[in-house]
């Protein structure tokens, strides 16, 4: 071809080739970017799947320490963060707790039962003591329990945890909140402004749990319920005359209008822990027993020792007027107990806040969960199922929840045929525990709370 038409065709052909070449380059560049993105996403997913779990446990009480010991036993490392810098020596003279079958079974799973037996006292009986006449009725327990103070139990578990190669304990490290981190999974923020990276977090930080409050899905289920009853705690420096140390005493006044009863228990360190359980109706007769106002979620941590402990520090003495009122009450309503008590007992009196418990409830069509849906966070102990002390099941249930949580992880490992636990498996185990455990704990909470209401 020749002439002007041929020139136009040649230019058009060359323009088409340039446009096609540009389109091919653009397609190639886009493909490379997509491949890089997919490769990066896959790498991150593979990293999370194969990443070694880093578990942070907020709270170094019985439940948190038990969880760390059990995680160690399946090869998972954990850091236990405890707000208190040192164990409070005086608080060993606070109330005693009794480890029953569920608590003892949990301790045995962690290899801690022998140490608890050595530190505690065997409880084989319940003694019903008539405060007016001194008559005693003895009821043997079906199986003996172990009587300990909470600090003594913590001391036993802490010694065992510190011997575990996969457990690190940090005291003076209070958790303020937990947030998500795209790289490591979670960030645990401490009260001193520092932060620790974690793949998972276990909230064992009590009824005012910062871990629970950091998760909308967990905090939205929680409601603190105040019961119409409260406790008055006293410490007897000596064993009451004629009392034994192998059981718990229940003392009721003959006058039913008094609206209180007493639980007295021997302490392993010596003396007796004495708790008056008072119903609100008792305030009509004894207005001077009015308890302090209820604590609000934002108040925790502001009251120092008063936020956590039932008893007064050794360096403090009860208000003289309260001490005198109590002595008069005991002389009039339970004279036999009054005669057997060291009078220094009344100087240790402290009126506690009304008993509270944590009610967890879910939206219609959903189940209560003690873990986040992704299985990154799980709650145990009072952070999940705080209950009143009326049945003495709080510590037993906390220890059992630690066992149930790690058992859920072990079950997933077995299903997958894994010898080493990975992040994904830990997520599945935490999520499984979160949905199954509430059904076991809520009935115990409700039964315990019902005993804090005066029967008409």
Short mmCIF file of C-alpha atoms in Angstrom, two decimals:
data_model
loop_
_atom_site.label_atom_id
_atom_site.label_comp_id
_atom_site.label_asym_id
_atom_site.label_seq_id
_atom_site.Cartn_x
_atom_site.Cartn_y
_atom_site.Cartn_z
CA UNK A 1 0.00 0.00 0.00
CA UNK A 2 1.16 3.53 -0.60
CA UNK A 3 0.09 7.11 -0.11
CA UNK A 4 -1.34 8.96 2.91
CA UNK A 5 -3.67 6.10 3.90
CA UNK A 6 -0.74 3.75 4.44
CA UNK A 7 0.93 6.23 6.79
CA UNK A 8 -2.21 6.48 8.91
CA UNK A 9 -2.40 2.66 9.21
CA UNK A 10 1.24 2.38 10.26
CA UNK A 11 0.82 5.04 13.01
CA UNK A 12 -2.39 3.40 14.22
CA UNK A 13 -0.70 -0.02 14.36
CA UNK A 14 2.23 1.31 16.35
CA UNK A 15 -0.17 3.10 18.76
CA UNK A 16 -2.10 -0.14 19.28
CA UNK A 17 1.13 -2.02 20.10
CA UNK A 18 2.13 0.66 22.65
CA UNK A 19 -1.32 0.57 24.29
CA UNK A 20 -1.23 -3.23 24.45
CA UNK A 21 2.30 -3.18 25.92
CA UNK A 22 1.18 -0.64 28.61
CA UNK A 23 -1.86 -2.78 29.48
CA UNK A 24 0.34 -5.88 29.82
CA UNK A 25 2.75 -4.02 32.11
CA UNK A 26 -0.15 -2.77 34.25
CA UNK A 27 -1.60 -6.29 34.50
CA UNK A 28 1.78 -7.71 35.48
CA UNK A 29 2.28 -5.06 38.18
CA UNK A 30 -1.20 -5.66 39.62
CA UNK A 31 -0.61 -9.41 39.68
CA UNK A 32 2.66 -8.95 41.51
CA UNK A 33 1.02 -6.71 44.14
CA UNK A 34 -1.77 -9.27 44.68
CA UNK A 35 0.76 -12.09 45.01
CA UNK A 36 2.81 -10.07 47.52
CA UNK A 37 -0.34 -9.32 49.56
CA UNK A 38 -1.44 -12.96 49.54
CA UNK A 39 2.04 -14.13 50.45
CA UNK A 40 2.23 -11.62 53.33
CA UNK A 41 -1.22 -12.62 54.60
CA UNK A 42 -0.38 -16.29 54.39
CA UNK A 43 2.90 -15.69 56.17
CA UNK A 44 1.12 -13.85 58.97
CA UNK A 45 -1.49 -16.59 59.23
CA UNK A 46 1.21 -19.27 59.23
CA UNK A 47 3.15 -17.31 61.85
CA UNK A 48 0.12 -17.09 64.13
CA UNK A 49 -0.57 -20.80 63.65
CA UNK A 50 3.02 -21.88 64.32
CA UNK A 51 3.85 -19.11 66.79
CA UNK A 52 4.76 -20.23 70.28
CA UNK A 53 2.04 -19.12 72.71
CA UNK A 54 2.88 -16.34 75.15
CA UNK A 55 0.27 -16.33 77.90
CA UNK A 56 -0.11 -13.49 80.39
CA UNK A 57 -2.06 -14.28 83.56
CA UNK A 58 -3.41 -11.23 85.34
CA UNK A 59 -3.66 -12.08 89.05
CA UNK A 60 -1.39 -14.15 91.25
CA UNK A 61 -4.08 -15.62 93.51
CA UNK A 62 -4.90 -19.35 93.81
CA UNK A 63 -6.62 -19.55 90.41
CA UNK A 64 -3.97 -17.66 88.47
CA UNK A 65 -1.08 -19.59 90.01
CA UNK A 66 -2.83 -22.92 89.43
CA UNK A 67 -3.37 -22.00 85.76
CA UNK A 68 0.34 -21.18 85.36
CA UNK A 69 1.38 -24.52 86.89
CA UNK A 70 -1.00 -26.48 84.64
CA UNK A 71 0.10 -24.57 81.52
CA UNK A 72 3.71 -25.40 82.43
CA UNK A 73 2.75 -29.06 82.56
CA UNK A 74 1.62 -28.99 78.91
CA UNK A 75 4.69 -27.02 77.81
CA UNK A 76 3.14 -23.55 77.56
CA UNK A 77 4.99 -20.55 79.00
CA UNK A 78 3.18 -17.93 81.06
CA UNK A 79 3.88 -14.72 82.93
CA UNK A 80 1.87 -14.17 86.13
CA UNK A 81 1.34 -10.49 86.92
CA UNK A 82 0.42 -9.74 90.54
CA UNK A 83 -0.46 -6.24 91.70
CA UNK A 84 0.71 -6.72 95.30
CA UNK A 85 4.44 -6.16 95.76
CA UNK A 86 4.67 -8.47 98.76
CA UNK A 87 2.30 -10.96 100.36
CA UNK A 88 0.47 -9.23 103.22
CA UNK A 89 1.62 -10.92 106.39
CA UNK A 90 -1.25 -9.61 108.49
CA UNK A 91 -3.87 -10.93 106.10
CA UNK A 92 -2.92 -14.48 107.12
CA UNK A 93 -5.01 -13.67 110.18
CA UNK A 94 -8.04 -13.01 107.99
CA UNK A 95 -10.86 -15.46 107.29
CA UNK A 96 -10.05 -19.10 106.63
CA UNK A 97 -11.18 -21.11 103.65
CA UNK A 98 -11.81 -24.83 103.45
CA UNK A 99 -10.73 -26.84 100.44
CA UNK A 100 -13.31 -29.55 99.85
CA UNK A 101 -13.27 -32.41 97.32
CA UNK A 102 -13.28 -30.21 94.19
CA UNK A 103 -10.53 -27.97 95.54
CA UNK A 104 -8.40 -30.91 96.68
CA UNK A 105 -8.85 -32.69 93.34
CA UNK A 106 -7.70 -29.54 91.53
CA UNK A 107 -4.62 -29.22 93.74
CA UNK A 108 -3.78 -32.84 93.09
CA UNK A 109 -3.90 -32.22 89.33
CA UNK A 110 -1.29 -29.54 89.75
CA UNK A 111 0.88 -31.58 92.10
CA UNK A 112 0.10 -29.17 94.96
CA UNK A 113 -2.06 -31.25 97.30
CA UNK A 114 0.76 -32.52 99.51
CA UNK A 115 2.04 -28.98 100.13
CA UNK A 116 -1.47 -27.75 101.01
CA UNK A 117 -1.94 -30.63 103.45
CA UNK A 118 1.36 -29.80 105.13
CA UNK A 119 0.50 -26.10 105.49
CA UNK A 120 -3.17 -26.42 106.44
CA UNK A 121 -5.33 -28.11 109.06
CA UNK A 122 -7.63 -31.06 108.55
CA UNK A 123 -11.32 -30.24 108.92
CA UNK A 124 -13.29 -33.36 109.79
CA UNK A 125 -16.30 -32.00 111.66
CA UNK A 126 -18.92 -29.27 111.82
CA UNK A 127 -19.77 -28.31 115.40
CA UNK A 128 -23.10 -26.66 116.23
CA UNK A 129 -22.58 -24.59 119.36
CA UNK A 130 -25.48 -23.21 121.42
CA UNK A 131 -24.41 -19.68 122.34
CA UNK A 132 -26.83 -19.59 125.26
CA UNK A 133 -26.14 -22.95 126.93
CA UNK A 134 -22.77 -24.04 125.51
CA UNK A 135 -24.21 -27.35 124.30
CA UNK A 136 -22.34 -28.78 121.28
CA UNK A 137 -23.64 -31.12 118.58
CA UNK A 138 -21.08 -32.79 116.34
CA UNK A 139 -21.62 -33.63 112.67
CA UNK A 140 -18.84 -35.59 110.92
CA UNK A 141 -18.12 -34.47 107.34
CA UNK A 142 -18.44 -37.03 104.54
CA UNK A 143 -14.88 -36.24 103.55
CA UNK A 144 -12.39 -34.09 105.39
CA UNK A 145 -11.34 -30.69 104.07
CA UNK A 146 -8.15 -28.65 104.36
CA UNK A 147 -8.38 -25.41 106.33
CA UNK A 148 -6.07 -22.59 105.18
CA UNK A 149 -5.96 -18.85 104.97
CA UNK A 150 -5.85 -17.46 101.43
CA UNK A 151 -2.29 -16.06 101.82
CA UNK A 152 -1.08 -19.43 103.07
CA UNK A 153 -2.55 -21.19 100.04
CA UNK A 154 -1.00 -18.59 97.73
CA UNK A 155 2.37 -19.16 99.39
CA UNK A 156 2.13 -22.92 98.75
CA UNK A 157 1.19 -22.48 95.09
CA UNK A 158 3.75 -19.73 94.51
CA UNK A 159 6.62 -21.92 95.68
CA UNK A 160 5.58 -24.65 93.25
CA UNK A 161 5.03 -22.19 90.38
CA UNK A 162 8.47 -20.64 90.83
CA UNK A 163 10.04 -24.08 90.39
CA UNK A 164 8.32 -24.49 87.01
CA UNK A 165 10.64 -23.70 84.06
CA UNK A 166 7.82 -22.17 82.00
CA UNK A 167 6.45 -19.82 84.69
CA UNK A 168 7.56 -16.25 85.40
CA UNK A 169 6.06 -14.33 88.34
CA UNK A 170 6.17 -10.54 88.51
CA UNK A 171 4.97 -8.80 91.66
CA UNK A 172 4.11 -5.12 91.78
CA UNK A 173 2.76 -5.38 88.23
CA UNK A 174 -0.90 -4.40 88.17
CA UNK A 175 -2.79 -4.69 84.88
CA UNK A 176 -4.74 -1.59 83.81
CA UNK A 177 -6.19 -2.84 80.51
CA UNK A 178 -5.75 -5.22 77.57
CA UNK A 179 -5.82 -4.15 73.92
CA UNK A 180 -5.43 -5.89 70.56
CA UNK A 181 -2.19 -5.75 68.60
CA UNK A 182 -2.06 -6.83 64.93
CA UNK A 183 1.47 -8.19 65.24
CA UNK A 184 1.52 -10.15 68.52
CA UNK A 185 -2.20 -10.51 69.18
CA UNK A 186 -2.62 -8.68 72.48
CA UNK A 187 -0.99 -5.93 74.50
CA UNK A 188 -1.25 -6.04 78.29
CA UNK A 189 -0.92 -2.51 79.67
CA UNK A 190 0.42 -2.14 83.21
CA UNK A 191 -0.30 0.53 85.80
CA UNK A 192 3.28 1.84 85.50
CA UNK A 193 2.74 2.73 81.82
CA UNK A 194 4.64 -0.21 80.33
CA UNK A 195 3.12 -2.98 78.21
CA UNK A 196 3.72 -6.68 77.57
CA UNK A 197 2.93 -8.49 74.31
CA UNK A 198 0.92 -11.68 74.54
CA UNK A 199 -0.87 -14.14 72.33
CA UNK A 200 -3.40 -14.92 75.09
CA UNK A 201 -4.52 -13.46 78.39
CA UNK A 202 -6.12 -15.20 81.37
CA UNK A 203 -8.05 -12.87 83.65
CA UNK A 204 -7.68 -14.12 87.23
CA UNK A 205 -7.77 -10.61 88.68
CA UNK A 206 -10.83 -10.73 90.90
CA UNK A 207 -14.40 -9.50 90.78
CA UNK A 208 -13.32 -6.02 89.55
CA UNK A 209 -11.26 -7.61 86.77
CA UNK A 210 -9.50 -5.15 84.44
CA UNK A 211 -9.17 -7.93 81.88
CA UNK A 212 -12.95 -8.43 81.82
CA UNK A 213 -13.56 -4.69 81.67
CA UNK A 214 -11.22 -4.43 78.64
CA UNK A 215 -13.38 -6.76 76.55
CA UNK A 216 -16.81 -5.46 75.44
CA UNK A 217 -18.08 -9.00 74.81
CA UNK A 218 -17.20 -10.04 78.38
CA UNK A 219 -17.97 -6.84 80.29
CA UNK A 220 -21.40 -6.53 78.64
CA UNK A 221 -22.43 -9.83 80.26
CA UNK A 222 -21.36 -8.83 83.78
CA UNK A 223 -23.47 -7.26 86.50
CA UNK A 224 -22.51 -6.98 90.19
CA UNK A 225 -25.36 -8.04 92.47
CA UNK A 226 -25.46 -6.80 96.08
CA UNK A 227 -27.14 -9.06 98.62
CA UNK A 228 -29.03 -7.92 101.75
CA UNK A 229 -26.36 -9.26 104.11
CA UNK A 230 -22.85 -8.45 105.30
CA UNK A 231 -20.11 -9.78 107.54
CA UNK A 232 -18.41 -8.61 110.71
CA UNK A 233 -14.95 -10.10 111.04
CA UNK A 234 -13.03 -10.68 114.27
CA UNK A 235 -9.75 -12.43 115.03
CA UNK A 236 -9.24 -14.28 118.27
CA UNK A 237 -5.55 -14.50 119.20
CA UNK A 238 -6.23 -17.74 121.05
CA UNK A 239 -8.43 -20.80 120.60
CA UNK A 240 -11.72 -20.24 122.49
CA UNK A 241 -11.88 -22.29 125.69
CA UNK A 242 -13.04 -25.84 124.99
CA UNK A 243 -13.05 -25.40 121.20
CA UNK A 244 -11.33 -27.97 118.98
CA UNK A 245 -9.17 -27.33 115.93
CA UNK A 246 -10.40 -30.11 113.62
CA UNK A 247 -13.62 -28.50 112.48
CA UNK A 248 -15.75 -25.41 111.94
CA UNK A 249 -18.16 -24.06 114.57
CA UNK A 250 -21.60 -22.67 113.73
CA UNK A 251 -23.07 -20.52 116.51
CA UNK A 252 -26.63 -19.19 116.49
CA UNK A 253 -28.27 -17.00 119.15
CA UNK A 254 -31.40 -18.36 120.81
CA UNK A 255 -33.24 -15.10 120.06
CA UNK A 256 -34.35 -15.33 116.43
CA UNK A 257 -34.88 -11.56 116.27
CA UNK A 258 -31.10 -11.09 116.28
CA UNK A 259 -30.87 -11.94 112.55
CA UNK A 260 -27.25 -13.12 112.58
CA UNK A 261 -25.18 -16.25 113.04
CA UNK A 262 -21.45 -16.91 113.52
CA UNK A 263 -18.90 -19.08 111.74
CA UNK A 264 -15.75 -19.77 113.79
CA UNK A 265 -12.74 -21.54 112.31
CA UNK A 266 -9.23 -22.33 113.59
CA UNK A 267 -6.32 -20.70 111.78
CA UNK A 268 -3.19 -22.69 110.91
CA UNK A 269 -1.11 -19.83 112.33
CA UNK A 270 -2.94 -20.03 115.65
CA UNK A 271 -6.06 -18.52 117.14
CA UNK A 272 -9.50 -18.42 115.56
CA UNK A 273 -11.17 -16.59 112.69
CA UNK A 274 -14.67 -15.46 113.66
CA UNK A 275 -17.21 -14.11 111.18
CA UNK A 276 -20.67 -12.81 112.05
CA UNK A 277 -23.01 -13.19 109.08
CA UNK A 278 -25.61 -10.44 109.49
CA UNK A 279 -28.79 -9.94 107.48
CA UNK A 280 -29.95 -6.39 106.76
CA UNK A 281 -32.89 -7.00 109.07
CA UNK A 282 -30.39 -7.03 111.96
CA UNK A 283 -29.84 -3.28 111.45
CA UNK A 284 -33.26 -2.54 112.91
CA UNK A 285 -32.03 -3.97 116.21
CA UNK A 286 -28.36 -2.98 115.87
CA UNK A 287 -28.10 0.21 113.74
CA UNK A 288 -24.46 0.65 114.81
CA UNK A 289 -23.61 -2.36 112.59
CA UNK A 290 -24.42 -0.44 109.37
CA UNK A 291 -21.87 -1.59 106.74
CA UNK A 292 -19.77 0.71 104.50
CA UNK A 293 -21.20 1.77 101.14
CA UNK A 294 -20.91 -0.61 98.19
CA UNK A 295 -17.80 -0.31 96.07
CA UNK A 296 -18.24 0.92 92.50
CA UNK A 297 -16.15 -0.54 89.61
CA UNK A 298 -14.06 2.62 89.24
CA UNK A 299 -13.27 2.73 92.97
CA UNK A 300 -11.23 -0.47 93.10
CA UNK A 301 -7.64 0.26 94.02
CA UNK A 302 -8.37 3.54 95.75
CA UNK A 303 -9.09 2.06 99.16
CA UNK A 304 -5.82 0.17 99.62
CA UNK A 305 -6.06 -2.87 101.88
CA UNK A 306 -9.76 -2.18 102.50
CA UNK A 307 -10.59 -3.15 98.92
CA UNK A 308 -9.38 -6.72 99.26
CA UNK A 309 -9.27 -7.90 102.84
CA UNK A 310 -11.91 -8.73 105.42
CA UNK A 311 -9.78 -8.14 108.49
CA UNK A 312 -7.91 -5.22 110.02
CA UNK A 313 -4.09 -5.02 109.77
CA UNK A 314 -2.30 -5.97 112.97
CA UNK A 315 -1.22 -2.36 113.48
CA UNK A 316 -4.83 -1.17 113.59
CA UNK A 317 -7.55 -1.56 116.19
CA UNK A 318 -11.29 -1.42 115.81
CA UNK A 319 -13.29 1.64 116.75
CA UNK A 320 -13.73 1.57 120.53
CA UNK A 321 -17.48 2.12 120.27
CA UNK A 322 -17.90 -0.84 117.87
CA UNK A 323 -15.84 -3.06 120.17
CA UNK A 324 -17.98 -2.14 123.19
CA UNK A 325 -21.24 -2.63 121.30
CA UNK A 326 -20.15 -6.09 120.19
CA UNK A 327 -19.15 -7.14 123.69
CA UNK A 328 -22.56 -6.10 125.01
CA UNK A 329 -24.30 -7.97 122.19
CA UNK A 330 -22.30 -11.15 122.80
CA UNK A 331 -22.92 -11.00 126.56
CA UNK A 332 -26.68 -10.69 126.02
CA UNK A 333 -27.27 -13.02 123.06
CA UNK A 334 -24.43 -15.58 123.06
CA UNK A 335 -23.00 -15.44 126.60
CA UNK A 336 -21.34 -18.87 126.42
CA UNK A 337 -19.26 -17.84 123.43
CA UNK A 338 -18.44 -14.49 125.05
CA UNK A 339 -17.03 -16.22 128.14
CA UNK A 340 -14.77 -18.42 126.02
CA UNK A 341 -13.29 -15.63 123.90
CA UNK A 342 -10.15 -13.62 124.60
CA UNK A 343 -11.43 -10.05 125.04
CA UNK A 344 -8.73 -8.77 122.66
CA UNK A 345 -10.86 -10.39 119.95
CA UNK A 346 -13.28 -7.45 119.97
CA UNK A 347 -10.50 -4.94 119.29
CA UNK A 348 -10.00 -6.56 115.87
CA UNK A 349 -13.62 -6.15 114.73
CA UNK A 350 -14.33 -4.85 111.27
CA UNK A 351 -17.71 -4.39 109.56
CA UNK A 352 -17.41 -5.38 105.88
CA UNK A 353 -19.38 -4.24 102.87
CA UNK A 354 -22.52 -6.08 101.84
CA UNK A 355 -21.79 -9.36 100.08
CA UNK A 356 -21.72 -9.16 96.29
CA UNK A 357 -21.60 -11.66 93.47
CA UNK A 358 -21.02 -11.46 89.72
CA UNK A 359 -24.05 -12.29 87.60
CA UNK A 360 -23.14 -13.16 84.02
CA UNK A 361 -25.98 -13.15 81.49
CA UNK A 362 -26.08 -13.11 77.69
CA UNK A 363 -28.36 -11.62 75.07
CA UNK A 364 -31.36 -13.64 73.86
CA UNK A 365 -30.27 -16.55 71.73
CA UNK A 366 -26.69 -16.50 73.04
CA UNK A 367 -24.90 -18.42 75.76
CA UNK A 368 -22.90 -16.93 78.61
CA UNK A 369 -19.19 -17.17 77.83
CA UNK A 370 -16.11 -16.86 80.03
CA UNK A 371 -13.91 -16.28 76.97
CA UNK A 372 -13.89 -14.05 73.91
CA UNK A 373 -15.19 -15.58 70.70
CA UNK A 374 -11.71 -15.65 69.16
CA UNK A 375 -10.35 -17.51 72.19
CA UNK A 376 -7.64 -14.96 72.93
CA UNK A 377 -8.94 -14.06 76.41
CA UNK A 378 -10.42 -16.30 79.13
CA UNK A 379 -11.63 -15.58 82.66
CA UNK A 380 -11.31 -17.77 85.76
CA UNK A 381 -12.05 -17.33 89.47
CA UNK A 382 -13.81 -14.21 90.70
CA UNK A 383 -13.19 -12.50 87.36
CA UNK A 384 -15.67 -14.97 85.86
CA UNK A 385 -17.84 -16.22 88.71
CA UNK A 386 -17.40 -14.22 91.93
CA UNK A 387 -19.78 -15.59 94.54
CA UNK A 388 -20.78 -14.92 98.13
CA UNK A 389 -18.90 -16.73 100.90
CA UNK A 390 -21.98 -18.40 102.37
CA UNK A 391 -21.19 -21.87 100.96
CA UNK A 392 -17.40 -21.55 101.06
CA UNK A 393 -17.13 -22.54 97.39
CA UNK A 394 -15.32 -19.52 95.90
CA UNK A 395 -11.77 -20.86 96.10
CA UNK A 396 -12.79 -24.44 95.27
CA UNK A 397 -14.53 -23.21 92.10
CA UNK A 398 -11.62 -20.94 91.13
CA UNK A 399 -9.10 -23.80 91.34
CA UNK A 400 -11.45 -26.07 89.41
CA UNK A 401 -11.90 -23.44 86.66
CA UNK A 402 -8.12 -23.30 86.18
CA UNK A 403 -8.13 -27.08 85.73
CA UNK A 404 -11.11 -26.99 83.34
CA UNK A 405 -9.47 -24.29 81.21
CA UNK A 406 -6.23 -26.19 80.70
CA UNK A 407 -8.11 -29.48 80.29
CA UNK A 408 -9.98 -27.91 77.36
CA UNK A 409 -6.66 -27.01 75.73
CA UNK A 410 -5.30 -30.53 76.35
CA UNK A 411 -8.43 -32.04 74.77
CA UNK A 412 -7.92 -30.01 71.58
CA UNK A 413 -4.26 -31.06 71.46
CA UNK A 414 -5.33 -34.70 71.72
CA UNK A 415 -7.96 -34.28 68.97
CA UNK A 416 -5.31 -32.81 66.66
CA UNK A 417 -2.64 -35.30 67.65
CA UNK A 418 -0.33 -32.48 68.79
CA UNK A 419 2.53 -32.92 71.20
CA UNK A 420 3.26 -29.16 71.28
CA UNK A 421 0.55 -26.58 71.82
CA UNK A 422 0.33 -23.81 69.21
CA UNK A 423 -1.55 -20.48 69.24
CA UNK A 424 -4.47 -21.82 67.21
CA UNK A 425 -4.96 -24.77 69.55
CA UNK A 426 -4.86 -22.51 72.60
CA UNK A 427 -7.55 -20.32 71.00
CA UNK A 428 -9.79 -23.33 70.40
CA UNK A 429 -9.28 -24.61 73.94
CA UNK A 430 -10.00 -21.22 75.53
CA UNK A 431 -13.15 -20.77 73.44
CA UNK A 432 -14.37 -24.27 74.30
CA UNK A 433 -13.86 -23.64 78.03
CA UNK A 434 -15.61 -20.28 77.75
CA UNK A 435 -18.85 -21.84 76.55
CA UNK A 436 -18.93 -24.98 78.72
CA UNK A 437 -17.78 -23.72 82.14
CA UNK A 438 -20.60 -21.21 82.90
CA UNK A 439 -23.21 -23.99 82.98
CA UNK A 440 -21.28 -25.56 85.87
CA UNK A 441 -20.55 -22.38 87.85
CA UNK A 442 -23.76 -20.35 87.64
CA UNK A 443 -25.86 -22.84 89.67
CA UNK A 444 -23.23 -22.71 92.46
CA UNK A 445 -23.29 -18.90 92.44
CA UNK A 446 -27.07 -18.75 92.61
CA UNK A 447 -27.27 -21.33 95.41
CA UNK A 448 -24.66 -19.42 97.41
CA UNK A 449 -26.41 -16.06 96.88
CA UNK A 450 -29.75 -17.50 98.01
CA UNK A 451 -28.24 -18.16 101.44
CA UNK A 452 -27.52 -14.45 101.85
CA UNK A 453 -31.23 -13.66 101.93
CA UNK A 454 -33.10 -13.99 105.20
CA UNK A 455 -35.74 -16.71 105.00
CA UNK A 456 -39.12 -15.36 106.07
#
